[in-house]
Amino acid sequence: MKIYLVGGAIRDSLLGLPIHDRDWVVVGSTPEKMIKKNFLQVGKDFPVFIHPLTREEYALARTERKNGVGYTGFKINFSKKVTLEEDLVRRDLTINAIAQDQVGNFIDPFFGRLDIKKRVLRHVSKAFQEDPLRVFRVARFSANLFHLGFFIAKETLSLMKLICKTRNINTLLPDRIWKEMEKGLKSFYPHVFLMVLDQCKALKYVCPEIFHLLHPVTLVSFPSIDMSLRQFIFKELARISYCTKNINIRFSYLCQFFSKICPKSISSKKFIFFDKKSSEIVNSLCLRLKVSTEIRKISVFMCGFYYFLQNIFVQKSEDIVKFFNIIDLWRKPKRLKHLKYLKNYEKSFFSRKCKMSLGELLLAMFNVVQQITVKTYHLKKNFTGIEIRLELNRLRSKVLKKWLHLNFFE
């Protein structure tokens, strides 16, 4: 029995990156032998074991042969006769197909160390195209290693395009697609993740809504910004990702721009309270991918209220308070952090005059109105039932109107 360190730990070590997990391959052993050595088996049909002391994963060397549809249609052979090289050849990228023995010698049959030096993401073998999940994995590696100058080899990108063109990627279940999307959106550069998926046409099949967002039928432009909607979305996603790692915020800020692809007249945009048509696209996307309820709600709010918020200076104070009520900030004040990074994209006279960003302005507004409470005004003495809520709204609207007038309209 021989044990080798494999995969990500070696790759990250060679790149000078922190090592989070170490995975091991065991050659020449069997499940029975592993169990006798007090390893804990993970699952019945998969040859992976947990070390009794380190809790690290040890997998028996195995081969995989395609015998079905999708990413689960593989026949696995983990006989003790399987060699280390046979195990490594089934891996996705050369930089992940490097092994190291217990005295530190590298086993690198596919020149992964050379590709690390060249900063190339290259597939190991033609078997790469048998697993559609690898399209997402390569996109994710691109996003996480973008700052180190990594790029996808032309032949690898061609195989990724082939996986999409042959509709093999359509065998992925919606919830699995979201899991991969979620991982990509959590990466260092999620805009790069989406750019790669868009480049190989994956979004066209697995997330057609996002594909049409990036490639709208009609020309979409931003005032004072000389770039396409696609370029602008990637730029904004990069900005938001620099500010926060919160997946709820990253995804919802992407979704806000669905409002841009639903045709509206210039004059009507200022008077839209909630854009139902574009929010339904976001809601449908989230339901299909089985996105969590909280992310879905935040994303629908960000999209539906896009034009209302972009034209906040011409809105009535009553409607602004109504907006705070609808997104339930009183019971869920943590949702405020989803608003703090918003910017004024639709430039106006007042937005140019205002020194605060849209997000900062909304937080300031909410700080003004949240000071008006049932207790501070002793409303229960003079009102009952729904009258209390109506009076609260009236008082909050009055105070907010006065604050806006003093700060922006004098």
Short mmCIF file of C-alpha atoms in Angstrom, two decimals:
data_model
loop_
_atom_site.label_atom_id
_atom_site.label_comp_id
_atom_site.label_asym_id
_atom_site.label_seq_id
_atom_site.Cartn_x
_atom_site.Cartn_y
_atom_site.Cartn_z
CA MET A 1 0.00 0.00 0.00
CA LYS A 2 1.40 3.41 -1.04
CA ILE A 3 0.01 6.82 -0.07
CA TYR A 4 0.38 10.03 -2.08
CA LEU A 5 -0.62 13.64 -1.48
CA VAL A 6 -2.60 14.87 -4.51
CA GLY A 7 -4.47 17.76 -6.03
CA GLY A 8 -5.15 21.17 -4.55
CA ALA A 9 -2.68 21.05 -1.68
CA ILE A 10 0.24 20.56 -4.10
CA ARG A 11 -1.09 23.15 -6.54
CA ASP A 12 -1.54 25.79 -3.83
CA SER A 13 1.83 25.01 -2.29
CA LEU A 14 3.58 25.53 -5.64
CA LEU A 15 1.68 28.81 -6.08
CA GLY A 16 2.53 30.02 -2.59
CA LEU A 17 -1.13 30.05 -1.58
CA PRO A 18 -2.47 28.94 1.83
CA ILE A 19 -3.38 25.25 2.00
CA HIS A 20 -6.84 24.60 3.45
CA ASP A 21 -7.31 20.88 2.83
CA ARG A 22 -5.06 17.96 2.03
CA ASP A 23 -6.31 15.02 -0.01
CA TRP A 24 -4.57 11.66 -0.30
CA VAL A 25 -4.66 8.78 -2.78
CA VAL A 26 -4.03 5.23 -1.63
CA VAL A 27 -2.63 2.78 -4.20
CA GLY A 28 -2.71 -0.99 -3.71
CA SER A 29 -5.30 -1.21 -0.96
CA THR A 30 -8.93 -2.27 -0.52
CA PRO A 31 -11.89 -1.00 1.52
CA GLU A 32 -11.47 -3.92 3.91
CA LYS A 33 -7.81 -3.06 4.58
CA MET A 34 -8.67 0.61 5.15
CA ILE A 35 -11.39 -0.27 7.64
CA LYS A 36 -9.01 -2.60 9.49
CA LYS A 37 -6.68 0.39 9.92
CA ASN A 38 -9.57 2.26 11.62
CA PHE A 39 -10.35 4.51 8.63
CA LEU A 40 -14.00 5.55 8.44
CA GLN A 41 -15.61 4.90 5.06
CA VAL A 42 -17.66 7.72 3.52
CA GLY A 43 -20.60 6.21 1.63
CA LYS A 44 -21.02 2.64 0.48
CA ASP A 45 -20.27 2.98 -3.22
CA PHE A 46 -17.44 5.48 -3.14
CA PRO A 47 -13.89 4.53 -2.04
CA VAL A 48 -13.19 7.54 0.23
CA PHE A 49 -12.12 7.20 3.86
CA ILE A 50 -11.54 9.55 6.77
CA HIS A 51 -8.28 9.24 8.71
CA PRO A 52 -9.01 8.35 12.37
CA LEU A 53 -6.71 11.08 13.73
CA THR A 54 -6.25 13.84 11.13
CA ARG A 55 -9.80 13.58 9.71
CA GLU A 56 -8.30 14.11 6.24
CA GLU A 57 -9.71 12.29 3.20
CA TYR A 58 -7.97 9.23 1.78
CA ALA A 59 -9.35 7.90 -1.51
CA LEU A 60 -8.49 4.59 -3.12
CA ALA A 61 -6.93 5.00 -6.54
CA ARG A 62 -9.71 4.61 -9.06
CA THR A 63 -10.66 4.79 -12.71
CA GLU A 64 -13.92 6.08 -14.16
CA ARG A 65 -15.60 4.95 -17.36
CA LYS A 66 -18.55 6.75 -18.90
CA ASN A 67 -21.57 4.46 -19.09
CA GLY A 68 -24.52 6.81 -18.71
CA VAL A 69 -25.82 10.36 -19.09
CA GLY A 70 -24.65 13.41 -17.16
CA TYR A 71 -22.15 13.87 -14.40
CA THR A 72 -23.35 10.78 -12.46
CA GLY A 73 -23.17 8.32 -15.36
CA PHE A 74 -19.79 6.78 -14.54
CA LYS A 75 -18.70 3.26 -13.68
CA ILE A 76 -16.04 3.37 -10.95
CA ASN A 77 -13.27 0.81 -10.57
CA PHE A 78 -11.21 0.98 -7.37
CA SER A 79 -9.37 -2.32 -7.62
CA LYS A 80 -6.03 -2.47 -5.81
CA LYS A 81 -4.45 -2.96 -9.24
CA VAL A 82 -5.30 0.62 -10.30
CA THR A 83 -2.08 2.62 -10.65
CA LEU A 84 -1.41 6.19 -9.53
CA GLU A 85 -1.13 7.40 -13.14
CA GLU A 86 -4.49 5.80 -14.00
CA ASP A 87 -5.99 7.70 -11.09
CA LEU A 88 -4.40 11.01 -12.08
CA VAL A 89 -5.50 10.79 -15.72
CA ARG A 90 -9.17 11.01 -14.73
CA ARG A 91 -8.66 14.42 -13.10
CA ASP A 92 -9.82 17.65 -14.71
CA LEU A 93 -6.77 19.91 -15.07
CA THR A 94 -3.05 19.22 -15.23
CA ILE A 95 -2.41 21.55 -12.28
CA ASN A 96 -4.65 19.25 -10.21
CA ALA A 97 -3.06 16.02 -11.48
CA ILE A 98 0.18 16.23 -9.54
CA ALA A 99 1.06 13.78 -6.76
CA GLN A 100 3.75 13.74 -4.12
CA ASP A 101 5.07 10.72 -2.27
CA GLN A 102 5.85 10.56 1.45
CA VAL A 103 9.45 11.70 0.99
CA GLY A 104 8.54 14.71 -1.14
CA ASN A 105 9.14 13.42 -4.68
CA PHE A 106 6.72 14.72 -7.34
CA ILE A 107 4.85 12.42 -9.69
CA ASP A 108 3.74 14.68 -12.53
CA PRO A 109 2.98 12.64 -15.68
CA PHE A 110 0.94 15.42 -17.33
CA PHE A 111 3.36 18.32 -16.72
CA GLY A 112 1.15 20.17 -14.27
CA ARG A 113 4.12 21.97 -12.69
CA LEU A 114 5.07 23.36 -16.10
CA ASP A 115 1.51 24.60 -16.63
CA ILE A 116 1.63 26.25 -13.21
CA LYS A 117 4.75 28.13 -14.32
CA LYS A 118 3.06 29.06 -17.61
CA ARG A 119 -0.17 29.96 -15.76
CA VAL A 120 -2.24 27.68 -18.01
CA LEU A 121 -5.47 25.87 -17.16
CA ARG A 122 -5.26 22.79 -19.38
CA HIS A 123 -7.35 19.60 -19.39
CA VAL A 124 -5.60 16.30 -18.67
CA SER A 125 -7.27 14.11 -21.31
CA LYS A 126 -10.20 13.90 -23.72
CA ALA A 127 -12.20 12.35 -20.87
CA PHE A 128 -12.57 15.95 -19.66
CA GLN A 129 -15.62 16.39 -21.92
CA GLU A 130 -17.49 13.49 -20.30
CA ASP A 131 -18.29 15.49 -17.18
CA PRO A 132 -20.26 18.74 -17.74
CA LEU A 133 -19.48 19.92 -14.20
CA ARG A 134 -15.95 20.58 -15.37
CA VAL A 135 -17.15 23.59 -17.32
CA PHE A 136 -18.06 25.20 -14.00
CA ARG A 137 -14.88 23.98 -12.29
CA VAL A 138 -12.62 25.54 -14.92
CA ALA A 139 -14.63 28.77 -14.77
CA ARG A 140 -14.21 28.76 -10.99
CA PHE A 141 -10.45 28.14 -11.20
CA SER A 142 -10.24 31.02 -13.68
CA ALA A 143 -12.03 33.26 -11.18
CA ASN A 144 -9.90 32.22 -8.21
CA LEU A 145 -6.54 32.34 -10.02
CA PHE A 146 -7.24 35.37 -12.21
CA HIS A 147 -5.00 37.62 -10.09
CA LEU A 148 -2.07 35.26 -10.73
CA GLY A 149 -2.44 35.57 -14.51
CA PHE A 150 -3.95 32.16 -15.28
CA PHE A 151 -5.73 31.65 -18.61
CA ILE A 152 -7.58 28.75 -20.22
CA ALA A 153 -5.76 26.80 -22.92
CA LYS A 154 -7.42 27.11 -26.34
CA GLU A 155 -7.95 23.36 -26.67
CA THR A 156 -9.54 23.22 -23.21
CA LEU A 157 -11.88 26.10 -24.00
CA SER A 158 -12.82 24.28 -27.22
CA LEU A 159 -13.81 21.20 -25.21
CA MET A 160 -15.86 23.38 -22.85
CA LYS A 161 -17.68 24.85 -25.85
CA LEU A 162 -18.25 21.34 -27.20
CA ILE A 163 -19.82 20.23 -23.91
CA CYS A 164 -22.26 23.12 -24.22
CA LYS A 165 -22.85 22.76 -27.97
CA THR A 166 -23.73 19.06 -27.66
CA ARG A 167 -26.13 19.97 -24.82
CA ASN A 168 -24.29 17.63 -22.44
CA ILE A 169 -24.42 20.47 -19.95
CA ASN A 170 -28.22 20.24 -20.02
CA THR A 171 -28.01 16.96 -18.10
CA LEU A 172 -27.19 18.92 -14.95
CA LEU A 173 -30.10 19.31 -12.54
CA PRO A 174 -31.18 22.89 -11.69
CA ASP A 175 -30.22 22.65 -8.02
CA ARG A 176 -26.77 21.35 -9.01
CA ILE A 177 -26.37 24.28 -11.40
CA TRP A 178 -27.13 26.68 -8.54
CA LYS A 179 -24.59 24.96 -6.28
CA GLU A 180 -21.95 25.51 -8.95
CA MET A 181 -23.11 29.09 -9.56
CA GLU A 182 -22.99 29.76 -5.84
CA LYS A 183 -19.41 28.49 -5.63
CA GLY A 184 -18.46 30.67 -8.59
CA LEU A 185 -20.11 33.75 -7.13
CA LYS A 186 -18.17 33.17 -3.91
CA SER A 187 -14.86 33.11 -5.79
CA PHE A 188 -12.32 35.95 -5.70
CA TYR A 189 -13.47 37.35 -9.06
CA PRO A 190 -17.06 36.21 -9.75
CA HIS A 191 -17.29 38.44 -12.82
CA VAL A 192 -14.50 36.31 -14.37
CA PHE A 193 -16.51 33.17 -13.52
CA LEU A 194 -19.50 34.54 -15.46
CA MET A 195 -17.31 35.78 -18.29
CA VAL A 196 -15.90 32.27 -18.82
CA LEU A 197 -19.37 30.66 -18.72
CA ASP A 198 -20.54 33.26 -21.22
CA GLN A 199 -17.51 32.71 -23.44
CA CYS A 200 -18.15 28.98 -23.80
CA LYS A 201 -21.94 29.55 -24.20
CA ALA A 202 -22.80 27.67 -20.98
CA LEU A 203 -25.12 30.42 -19.74
CA LYS A 204 -27.21 30.11 -22.90
CA TYR A 205 -28.28 26.62 -21.81
CA VAL A 206 -28.11 26.52 -18.00
CA CYS A 207 -29.10 30.14 -17.21
CA PRO A 208 -30.81 31.58 -20.30
CA GLU A 209 -32.13 34.51 -18.22
CA ILE A 210 -28.60 35.65 -17.37
CA PHE A 211 -27.51 35.01 -20.98
CA HIS A 212 -30.25 37.36 -22.26
CA LEU A 213 -29.30 39.88 -19.58
CA LEU A 214 -25.75 39.95 -20.92
CA HIS A 215 -26.93 39.88 -24.55
CA PRO A 216 -30.15 41.95 -24.66
CA VAL A 217 -32.15 42.00 -27.88
CA THR A 218 -32.39 45.79 -27.83
CA LEU A 219 -29.52 48.21 -27.25
CA VAL A 220 -29.19 49.17 -23.58
CA SER A 221 -27.06 52.09 -22.46
CA PHE A 222 -26.30 53.96 -19.26
CA PRO A 223 -26.33 57.74 -19.05
CA SER A 224 -22.79 59.14 -19.25
CA ILE A 225 -21.29 55.62 -19.50
CA ASP A 226 -19.80 54.57 -22.81
CA MET A 227 -20.02 50.78 -22.46
CA SER A 228 -22.41 47.94 -23.14
CA LEU A 229 -24.72 46.53 -20.49
CA ARG A 230 -22.60 43.36 -20.44
CA GLN A 231 -19.41 45.29 -19.76
CA PHE A 232 -21.13 47.41 -17.13
CA ILE A 233 -22.55 44.39 -15.29
CA PHE A 234 -19.13 42.74 -15.12
CA LYS A 235 -17.61 45.99 -13.89
CA GLU A 236 -20.23 46.40 -11.17
CA LEU A 237 -20.01 42.77 -10.08
CA ALA A 238 -16.26 43.23 -9.72
CA ARG A 239 -16.83 46.35 -7.60
CA ILE A 240 -19.40 44.68 -5.34
CA SER A 241 -17.20 41.60 -4.93
CA TYR A 242 -14.37 43.83 -3.75
CA CYS A 243 -16.69 45.29 -1.10
CA THR A 244 -18.23 42.08 0.24
CA LYS A 245 -18.09 38.28 0.06
CA ASN A 246 -21.79 37.99 0.91
CA ILE A 247 -23.39 35.79 -1.77
CA ASN A 248 -26.82 37.36 -1.17
CA ILE A 249 -25.46 40.78 -2.05
CA ARG A 250 -23.34 39.64 -5.00
CA PHE A 251 -26.20 37.77 -6.67
CA SER A 252 -28.88 40.38 -5.95
CA TYR A 253 -26.70 43.16 -7.37
CA LEU A 254 -26.40 41.15 -10.56
CA CYS A 255 -30.18 40.67 -10.63
CA GLN A 256 -31.00 44.38 -10.25
CA PHE A 257 -30.02 44.93 -13.89
CA PHE A 258 -32.81 42.72 -15.23
CA SER A 259 -34.88 45.91 -15.07
CA LYS A 260 -32.70 47.31 -17.85
CA ILE A 261 -33.78 44.72 -20.43
CA CYS A 262 -37.54 45.24 -20.04
CA PRO A 263 -38.41 48.15 -22.42
CA LYS A 264 -39.66 51.33 -20.76
CA SER A 265 -40.05 54.90 -21.90
CA ILE A 266 -37.67 57.46 -20.43
CA SER A 267 -40.54 59.45 -18.94
CA SER A 268 -42.14 56.45 -17.23
CA LYS A 269 -39.01 55.29 -15.40
CA LYS A 270 -39.31 58.00 -12.77
CA PHE A 271 -42.83 56.89 -11.85
CA ILE A 272 -42.27 53.13 -11.53
CA PHE A 273 -42.71 52.02 -7.94
CA PHE A 274 -42.16 48.29 -8.47
CA ASP A 275 -41.24 46.76 -11.83
CA LYS A 276 -43.32 43.60 -11.84
CA LYS A 277 -42.29 42.32 -15.27
CA SER A 278 -38.53 42.24 -14.65
CA SER A 279 -38.94 40.99 -11.07
CA GLU A 280 -40.94 38.02 -12.37
CA ILE A 281 -37.93 37.02 -14.51
CA VAL A 282 -35.72 37.03 -11.42
CA ASN A 283 -38.29 35.17 -9.34
CA SER A 284 -38.69 32.52 -12.04
CA LEU A 285 -34.90 32.09 -12.35
CA CYS A 286 -34.51 31.66 -8.59
CA LEU A 287 -37.39 29.19 -8.31
CA ARG A 288 -36.07 27.08 -11.18
CA LEU A 289 -32.57 26.92 -9.72
CA LYS A 290 -33.97 26.35 -6.21
CA VAL A 291 -32.18 29.39 -4.83
CA SER A 292 -32.72 29.95 -1.10
CA THR A 293 -35.79 31.96 -0.14
CA GLU A 294 -33.82 34.86 1.36
CA ILE A 295 -31.55 35.29 -1.68
CA ARG A 296 -34.61 35.10 -3.95
CA LYS A 297 -36.51 37.77 -1.99
CA ILE A 298 -33.55 40.14 -1.85
CA SER A 299 -32.88 39.67 -5.58
CA VAL A 300 -36.54 40.30 -6.48
CA PHE A 301 -36.54 43.47 -4.35
CA MET A 302 -33.32 44.75 -5.88
CA CYS A 303 -34.67 44.21 -9.38
CA GLY A 304 -38.25 45.36 -8.86
CA PHE A 305 -37.31 48.56 -7.06
CA TYR A 306 -34.39 49.44 -9.35
CA TYR A 307 -36.00 52.46 -11.04
CA PHE A 308 -37.71 53.61 -7.87
CA LEU A 309 -34.37 53.75 -6.06
CA GLN A 310 -32.48 55.23 -9.01
CA ASN A 311 -34.98 58.10 -9.01
CA ILE A 312 -35.19 58.41 -5.23
CA PHE A 313 -35.00 62.22 -5.26
CA VAL A 314 -38.32 62.59 -7.10
CA GLN A 315 -40.15 60.04 -4.96
CA LYS A 316 -42.69 60.96 -2.31
CA SER A 317 -41.59 60.44 1.28
CA GLU A 318 -44.72 58.28 1.75
CA ASP A 319 -43.53 55.93 -0.97
CA ILE A 320 -40.02 55.73 0.49
CA VAL A 321 -41.50 54.69 3.85
CA LYS A 322 -43.71 52.23 1.98
CA PHE A 323 -40.56 50.77 0.36
CA PHE A 324 -38.98 50.27 3.80
CA ASN A 325 -42.18 48.54 4.92
CA ILE A 326 -42.32 46.20 1.93
CA ILE A 327 -38.74 44.97 2.31
CA ASP A 328 -39.48 44.55 6.05
CA LEU A 329 -36.52 46.49 7.44
CA TRP A 330 -38.23 46.91 10.81
CA ARG A 331 -38.14 43.18 11.54
CA LYS A 332 -35.09 42.40 9.38
CA PRO A 333 -32.67 45.35 9.76
CA LYS A 334 -29.82 43.12 8.50
CA ARG A 335 -31.26 43.67 5.03
CA LEU A 336 -29.88 47.20 5.25
CA LYS A 337 -26.44 45.87 4.37
CA HIS A 338 -27.83 44.79 1.01
CA LEU A 339 -28.56 48.43 0.20
CA LYS A 340 -25.35 50.06 1.42
CA TYR A 341 -23.33 49.46 -1.78
CA LEU A 342 -25.94 50.81 -4.23
CA LYS A 343 -24.84 53.53 -6.62
CA ASN A 344 -26.60 56.20 -8.65
CA TYR A 345 -26.48 54.77 -12.16
CA GLU A 346 -29.28 56.90 -13.64
CA LYS A 347 -27.68 60.30 -13.18
CA SER A 348 -29.87 63.32 -12.39
CA PHE A 349 -29.41 66.88 -11.13
CA PHE A 350 -30.03 65.87 -7.51
CA SER A 351 -27.92 62.71 -7.62
CA ARG A 352 -24.99 64.78 -8.89
CA LYS A 353 -25.59 67.31 -6.13
CA CYS A 354 -25.75 64.63 -3.43
CA LYS A 355 -22.34 63.76 -1.99
CA MET A 356 -23.59 60.42 -0.66
CA SER A 357 -23.92 57.27 -2.73
CA LEU A 358 -27.43 55.87 -3.16
CA GLY A 359 -26.70 53.21 -0.57
CA GLU A 360 -25.46 55.74 1.99
CA LEU A 361 -28.51 57.90 1.34
CA LEU A 362 -30.94 55.04 1.92
CA LEU A 363 -29.21 54.13 5.18
CA ALA A 364 -29.41 57.77 6.29
CA MET A 365 -33.13 57.90 5.40
CA PHE A 366 -33.87 54.75 7.34
CA ASN A 367 -31.95 56.10 10.32
CA VAL A 368 -34.28 59.12 10.29
CA VAL A 369 -37.55 57.18 10.12
CA GLN A 370 -36.66 54.35 12.49
CA GLN A 371 -36.49 56.85 15.34
CA ILE A 372 -40.27 57.23 15.04
CA THR A 373 -41.73 54.37 17.09
CA VAL A 374 -44.94 53.45 18.86
CA LYS A 375 -43.27 54.03 22.24
CA THR A 376 -41.67 57.40 21.49
CA TYR A 377 -45.00 58.85 20.36
CA HIS A 378 -47.23 56.90 22.80
CA LEU A 379 -49.45 55.93 19.90
CA LYS A 380 -51.26 53.17 21.79
CA LYS A 381 -52.95 55.78 23.97
CA ASN A 382 -54.75 57.41 21.06
CA PHE A 383 -54.93 54.75 18.35
CA THR A 384 -55.86 51.09 18.05
CA GLY A 385 -55.25 48.29 15.53
CA ILE A 386 -54.36 49.35 12.02
CA GLU A 387 -54.69 53.02 13.04
CA ILE A 388 -51.35 52.69 14.83
CA ARG A 389 -49.61 51.55 11.65
CA LEU A 390 -51.21 54.32 9.58
CA GLU A 391 -50.19 56.97 12.08
CA LEU A 392 -46.66 55.59 12.22
CA ASN A 393 -46.42 55.81 8.44
CA ARG A 394 -47.76 59.37 8.48
CA LEU A 395 -45.30 60.55 11.13
CA ARG A 396 -42.35 58.82 9.47
CA SER A 397 -43.25 60.31 6.09
CA LYS A 398 -43.56 63.77 7.62
CA VAL A 399 -40.18 63.59 9.36
CA LEU A 400 -38.48 62.18 6.26
CA LYS A 401 -39.98 64.88 4.02
CA LYS A 402 -38.65 67.57 6.34
CA TRP A 403 -35.20 65.95 6.45
CA LEU A 404 -35.02 65.71 2.66
CA HIS A 405 -36.09 69.31 2.25
CA LEU A 406 -33.47 70.59 4.69
CA ASN A 407 -30.65 68.57 3.16
CA PHE A 408 -31.35 68.61 -0.57
CA PHE A 409 -34.04 71.06 -1.65
CA GLU A 410 -33.21 74.33 0.10
#
